[in-house]
mmCIF file of C-alpha atoms and ligand atoms in Angstrom:
data_model
loop_
_atom_site.group_PDB
_atom_site.id
_atom_site.type_symbol
_atom_site.label_atom_id
_atom_site.label_comp_id
_atom_site.label_asym_id
_atom_site.label_seq_id
_atom_site.Cartn_x
_atom_site.Cartn_y
_atom_site.Cartn_z
ATOM 1 C CA ALA A 1 99.853 119.455 94.881
ATOM 2 C CA ASN A 2 98.126 122.666 95.860
ATOM 3 C CA SER A 3 98.931 124.369 99.136
ATOM 4 C CA ALA A 4 95.761 123.131 100.793
ATOM 5 C CA GLY A 5 96.882 119.558 100.168
ATOM 6 C CA SER A 6 95.016 116.778 98.486
ATOM 7 C CA LEU A 7 91.641 115.517 99.689
ATOM 8 C CA TYR A 8 91.084 111.802 100.087
ATOM 9 C CA ASN A 9 88.366 109.540 101.462
ATOM 10 C CA VAL A 10 89.726 106.514 103.288
ATOM 11 C CA VAL A 11 87.245 103.830 104.387
ATOM 12 C CA LEU A 12 87.685 101.266 107.172
ATOM 13 C CA ILE A 13 86.020 97.960 106.379
ATOM 14 C CA GLY A 14 86.159 94.574 108.076
ATOM 15 C CA GLY A 15 84.369 92.262 110.475
ATOM 16 C CA SER A 16 82.719 93.483 113.620
ATOM 17 C CA GLY A 17 84.965 93.786 116.676
ATOM 18 C CA VAL A 18 88.287 93.801 114.816
ATOM 19 C CA GLY A 19 89.195 97.310 116.001
ATOM 20 C CA LYS A 20 88.089 99.648 113.218
ATOM 21 C CA SER A 21 86.646 102.207 115.622
ATOM 22 C CA ALA A 22 89.677 101.949 117.900
ATOM 23 C CA LEU A 23 91.932 102.761 114.934
ATOM 24 C CA ALA A 24 89.608 105.596 113.918
ATOM 25 C CA SER A 25 89.748 107.176 117.376
ATOM 26 C CA ILE A 26 93.537 107.202 117.291
ATOM 27 C CA PHE A 27 93.317 108.981 113.955
ATOM 28 C CA ALA A 28 90.847 111.494 115.393
ATOM 29 C CA GLY A 29 92.881 112.145 118.505
ATOM 30 C CA ALA A 30 96.083 112.899 116.684
ATOM 31 C CA LEU A 31 95.852 116.621 116.255
ATOM 32 C CA ASP A 32 93.354 117.451 118.961
ATOM 33 C CA SER A 33 94.947 120.784 119.756
ATOM 34 C CA MET A 34 94.809 122.022 116.192
ATOM 35 C CA ASP A 35 92.010 123.991 114.690
ATOM 36 C CA GLY A 36 90.526 122.761 111.465
ATOM 37 C CA ASP A 37 89.729 119.243 112.561
ATOM 38 C CA PHE A 38 86.193 118.310 113.402
ATOM 39 C CA GLU A 39 84.005 115.392 114.195
ATOM 40 C CA CYS A 40 80.550 114.725 112.951
ATOM 41 C CA CYS A 41 78.092 111.915 112.484
ATOM 42 C CA ALA A 42 78.703 110.542 115.998
ATOM 43 C CA GLY A 43 82.384 110.071 115.308
ATOM 44 C CA GLN A 44 81.865 107.892 112.264
ATOM 45 C CA ILE A 45 83.393 110.373 109.869
ATOM 46 C CA ARG A 46 86.551 112.216 110.796
ATOM 47 C CA GLU A 47 88.601 114.692 108.887
ATOM 48 C CA GLN A 48 92.238 115.454 109.630
ATOM 49 C CA THR A 49 95.031 117.257 107.908
ATOM 50 C CA VAL A 50 98.036 114.983 108.030
ATOM 51 C CA THR A 51 101.578 115.681 106.937
ATOM 52 C CA VAL A 52 103.403 112.798 105.322
ATOM 53 C CA ASP A 53 106.883 113.171 103.841
ATOM 54 C CA GLY A 54 106.613 116.919 104.236
ATOM 55 C CA GLU A 55 103.428 117.230 102.208
ATOM 56 C CA SER A 56 99.996 117.741 103.686
ATOM 57 C CA ALA A 57 96.850 115.834 102.798
ATOM 58 C CA ILE A 58 93.320 116.146 104.075
ATOM 59 C CA ILE A 59 92.024 112.723 104.968
ATOM 60 C CA THR A 60 88.383 111.967 105.640
ATOM 61 C CA LEU A 61 88.295 108.667 107.496
ATOM 62 C CA LEU A 62 84.998 106.789 107.278
ATOM 63 C CA ASP A 63 84.135 104.264 110.001
ATOM 64 C CA THR A 64 80.727 103.690 108.475
ATOM 65 C CA TRP A 65 80.889 99.988 107.688
ATOM 66 C CA ASP A 66 79.211 98.402 110.725
ATOM 67 C CA PRO A 67 75.452 99.020 110.817
ATOM 68 C CA GLN A 68 75.449 98.995 114.632
ATOM 69 C CA ASN A 69 77.271 102.315 114.555
ATOM 70 C CA GLY A 70 73.826 103.773 114.092
ATOM 71 C CA GLY A 71 74.712 105.428 110.818
ATOM 72 C CA SER A 72 72.730 105.349 107.654
ATOM 73 C CA TRP A 73 75.433 104.133 105.302
ATOM 74 C CA THR A 74 74.866 100.981 103.339
ATOM 75 C CA GLN A 75 77.826 98.720 102.683
ATOM 76 C CA GLU A 76 77.398 99.373 98.975
ATOM 77 C CA GLN A 77 77.813 103.101 99.637
ATOM 78 C CA CYS A 78 80.945 102.368 101.651
ATOM 79 C CA LEU A 79 82.358 100.350 98.767
ATOM 80 C CA GLN A 80 81.777 103.301 96.443
ATOM 81 C CA ALA A 81 82.877 106.141 98.734
ATOM 82 C CA GLY A 82 86.553 105.378 99.197
ATOM 83 C CA ASP A 83 89.592 106.617 97.350
ATOM 84 C CA ALA A 84 91.407 104.012 99.439
ATOM 85 C CA TYR A 85 90.521 101.185 101.846
ATOM 86 C CA LEU A 86 91.847 99.741 105.058
ATOM 87 C CA ILE A 87 90.586 96.153 105.222
ATOM 88 C CA VAL A 88 90.917 95.218 108.878
ATOM 89 C CA TYR A 89 90.871 91.813 110.542
ATOM 90 C CA SER A 90 91.929 90.694 114.004
ATOM 91 C CA ILE A 91 94.930 88.375 114.248
ATOM 92 C CA THR A 92 93.013 86.660 117.084
ATOM 93 C CA ASP A 93 90.037 85.821 114.894
ATOM 94 C CA ARG A 94 90.453 83.598 111.864
ATOM 95 C CA GLU A 95 86.893 84.207 110.753
ATOM 96 C CA SER A 96 87.625 87.924 110.474
ATOM 97 C CA PHE A 97 90.662 87.069 108.323
ATOM 98 C CA GLU A 98 88.465 85.058 105.974
ATOM 99 C CA ARG A 99 85.976 87.900 105.944
ATOM 100 C CA ALA A 100 88.790 90.259 104.888
ATOM 101 C CA SER A 101 89.439 88.095 101.827
ATOM 102 C CA GLU A 102 85.771 88.178 100.921
ATOM 103 C CA LEU A 103 85.762 91.943 101.243
ATOM 104 C CA ARG A 104 88.763 92.250 98.956
ATOM 105 C CA VAL A 105 86.823 90.325 96.309
ATOM 106 C CA GLN A 106 83.664 92.359 96.906
ATOM 107 C CA LEU A 107 85.592 95.597 96.590
ATOM 108 C CA ARG A 108 87.252 94.520 93.384
ATOM 109 C CA ARG A 109 83.842 93.646 91.972
ATOM 110 C CA ALA A 110 82.288 96.939 93.051
ATOM 111 C CA ARG A 111 85.105 99.043 91.591
ATOM 112 C CA GLN A 112 86.153 96.874 88.672
ATOM 113 C CA SER A 113 88.232 99.054 86.429
ATOM 114 C CA GLU A 114 89.796 101.119 89.211
ATOM 115 C CA ASP A 115 93.175 100.674 90.807
ATOM 116 C CA ILE A 116 92.311 101.515 94.398
ATOM 117 C CA PRO A 117 94.948 101.581 97.139
ATOM 118 C CA ILE A 118 94.236 98.972 99.780
ATOM 119 C CA ILE A 119 96.064 97.956 102.927
ATOM 120 C CA LEU A 120 95.240 94.646 104.571
ATOM 121 C CA VAL A 121 95.490 95.351 108.304
ATOM 122 C CA GLY A 122 96.006 92.642 110.923
ATOM 123 C CA ASN A 123 95.007 94.409 114.129
ATOM 124 C CA LYS A 124 95.369 93.358 117.799
ATOM 125 C CA CYS A 125 98.945 92.175 117.310
ATOM 126 C CA ASP A 126 99.501 92.836 121.030
ATOM 127 C CA LEU A 127 97.397 89.754 121.826
ATOM 128 C CA VAL A 128 100.199 87.327 121.015
ATOM 129 C CA ARG A 129 98.821 84.436 123.042
ATOM 130 C CA CYS A 130 95.506 84.528 121.234
ATOM 131 C CA ARG A 131 96.970 84.699 117.755
ATOM 132 C CA GLU A 132 95.055 82.635 115.178
ATOM 133 C CA VAL A 133 96.477 84.156 112.005
ATOM 134 C CA SER A 134 100.245 84.197 111.493
ATOM 135 C CA LEU A 135 102.221 87.099 110.135
ATOM 136 C CA ASN A 136 103.122 85.023 107.089
ATOM 137 C CA GLU A 137 99.512 84.171 106.352
ATOM 138 C CA GLY A 138 98.659 87.848 106.434
ATOM 139 C CA ARG A 139 101.551 88.692 104.124
ATOM 140 C CA ALA A 140 100.696 85.891 101.725
ATOM 141 C CA CYS A 141 97.080 86.963 101.569
ATOM 142 C CA ALA A 142 98.058 90.558 100.785
ATOM 143 C CA ALA A 143 100.472 89.381 98.094
ATOM 144 C CA MET A 144 97.742 87.288 96.530
ATOM 145 C CA PHE A 145 95.374 90.229 96.587
ATOM 146 C CA ASP A 146 98.021 92.619 95.322
ATOM 147 C CA CYS A 147 97.769 95.028 98.227
ATOM 148 C CA LYS A 148 99.963 96.257 101.077
ATOM 149 C CA PHE A 149 100.005 94.623 104.482
ATOM 150 C CA ILE A 150 100.637 95.751 108.043
ATOM 151 C CA GLU A 151 100.020 94.411 111.527
ATOM 152 C CA THR A 152 98.838 96.980 114.051
ATOM 153 C CA SER A 153 97.812 97.264 117.649
ATOM 154 C CA ALA A 154 95.324 100.000 118.393
ATOM 155 C CA ALA A 155 95.675 99.133 122.088
ATOM 156 C CA MET A 156 99.457 99.672 122.061
ATOM 157 C CA ARG A 157 99.318 102.356 119.370
ATOM 158 C CA HIS A 158 101.732 100.199 117.413
ATOM 159 C CA ASN A 159 102.055 100.813 113.659
ATOM 160 C CA VAL A 160 98.816 102.820 113.572
ATOM 161 C CA TRP A 161 100.390 105.944 112.086
ATOM 162 C CA GLU A 162 102.571 103.819 109.821
ATOM 163 C CA MET A 163 99.277 102.491 108.461
ATOM 164 C CA PHE A 164 97.725 105.936 107.902
ATOM 165 C CA ASP A 165 100.953 107.310 106.412
ATOM 166 C CA GLY A 166 101.155 104.235 104.204
ATOM 167 C CA ILE A 167 97.725 104.765 102.727
ATOM 168 C CA VAL A 168 98.549 108.424 101.995
ATOM 169 C CA ARG A 169 101.729 107.333 100.191
ATOM 170 C CA GLN A 170 99.736 104.804 98.170
ATOM 171 C CA LEU A 171 97.226 107.470 97.190
ATOM 172 C CA ARG A 172 100.023 109.784 96.057
ATOM 173 C CA LEU A 173 101.684 107.079 94.028
ATOM 174 C CA ARG A 174 98.428 106.557 92.133
ATOM 175 C CA ARG A 175 97.960 110.293 91.723
ATOM 176 C CA ASP A 176 101.494 110.873 90.463
ATOM 177 C CA THR A 177 101.319 108.120 87.864
ATOM 178 C CA LYS A 178 98.038 109.352 86.406
HETATM 179 P P1 GDP B 1 85.029 97.505 115.454
HETATM 180 O O1 GDP B 1 83.760 96.744 115.642
HETATM 181 O O2 GDP B 1 85.825 96.961 114.301
HETATM 182 O O3 GDP B 1 84.827 98.984 115.355
HETATM 183 O O4 GDP B 1 85.947 97.214 116.734
HETATM 184 P P2 GDP B 1 86.208 98.162 118.009
HETATM 185 O O5 GDP B 1 87.143 99.253 117.658
HETATM 186 O O6 GDP B 1 84.909 98.549 118.605
HETATM 187 O O7 GDP B 1 86.998 97.163 118.963
HETATM 188 C C1 GDP B 1 86.383 95.980 119.471
HETATM 189 C C2 GDP B 1 87.057 95.593 120.780
HETATM 190 O O8 GDP B 1 88.426 95.253 120.562
HETATM 191 C C3 GDP B 1 87.075 96.732 121.793
HETATM 192 O O9 GDP B 1 86.872 96.179 123.063
HETATM 193 C C4 GDP B 1 88.466 97.298 121.675
HETATM 194 O O10 GDP B 1 88.916 97.874 122.863
HETATM 195 C C5 GDP B 1 89.287 96.056 121.346
HETATM 196 N N1 GDP B 1 90.479 96.359 120.544
HETATM 197 C C6 GDP B 1 90.535 97.112 119.417
HETATM 198 N N2 GDP B 1 91.788 97.151 118.935
HETATM 199 C C7 GDP B 1 92.549 96.422 119.780
HETATM 200 C C8 GDP B 1 93.946 96.081 119.829
HETATM 201 O O11 GDP B 1 94.762 96.458 118.995
HETATM 202 N N3 GDP B 1 94.344 95.268 120.860
HETATM 203 C C9 GDP B 1 93.490 94.833 121.805
HETATM 204 N N4 GDP B 1 93.991 94.050 122.773
HETATM 205 N N5 GDP B 1 92.183 95.130 121.800
HETATM 206 C C10 GDP B 1 91.712 95.912 120.797
HETATM 207 MG MG1 MG B 2 83.110 100.100 115.250
#
């Protein structure tokens, strides 16, 4: 790696209301005292330098999937723009879990010959009483789709950085085996 670190686009996709923007704001808030980070496009696109395992990477996080964000990105553009994807559902919303599976298929179709790092993310794991999708279902789905899996809570800030660090590690693994 060069001293400036590697540059990667990571795209958040998933049903509406699952917590994509909440996860993105945690990402954006991480290094708020440092220079070099910036926000643009009404907070839809955020760039941060992150250090994972002692190595830095510049991550551009795209929260451009939902049209109601007021952005001009089409979903097809989102499916082409990522070096890696976080497919988010809410553990309190089975429909969003089914949607995540559809998106995995759509992504595979859009980027056929590529081996793109993906993490299936079950967000809102703080809402235990409203759970509709079990941990094992999430795991099984990720295994079937040959991607990583994590449950997060943006509200509790639980596992959010584990998720971002995880996607950086996945990207490096792909890079280092090229
Ligand atoms: P998006 O449509 O995927 O961008 O979802 P948002 O980030 O706008 O979140 C939708 C709603 O869910 C908001 O009211 C958030 O405050 C709430 N929310 C997001 N993540 C969590 C979480 O981890 N736990 C809880 N309890 N609420 C969350
Ligand atoms: Mg949003």
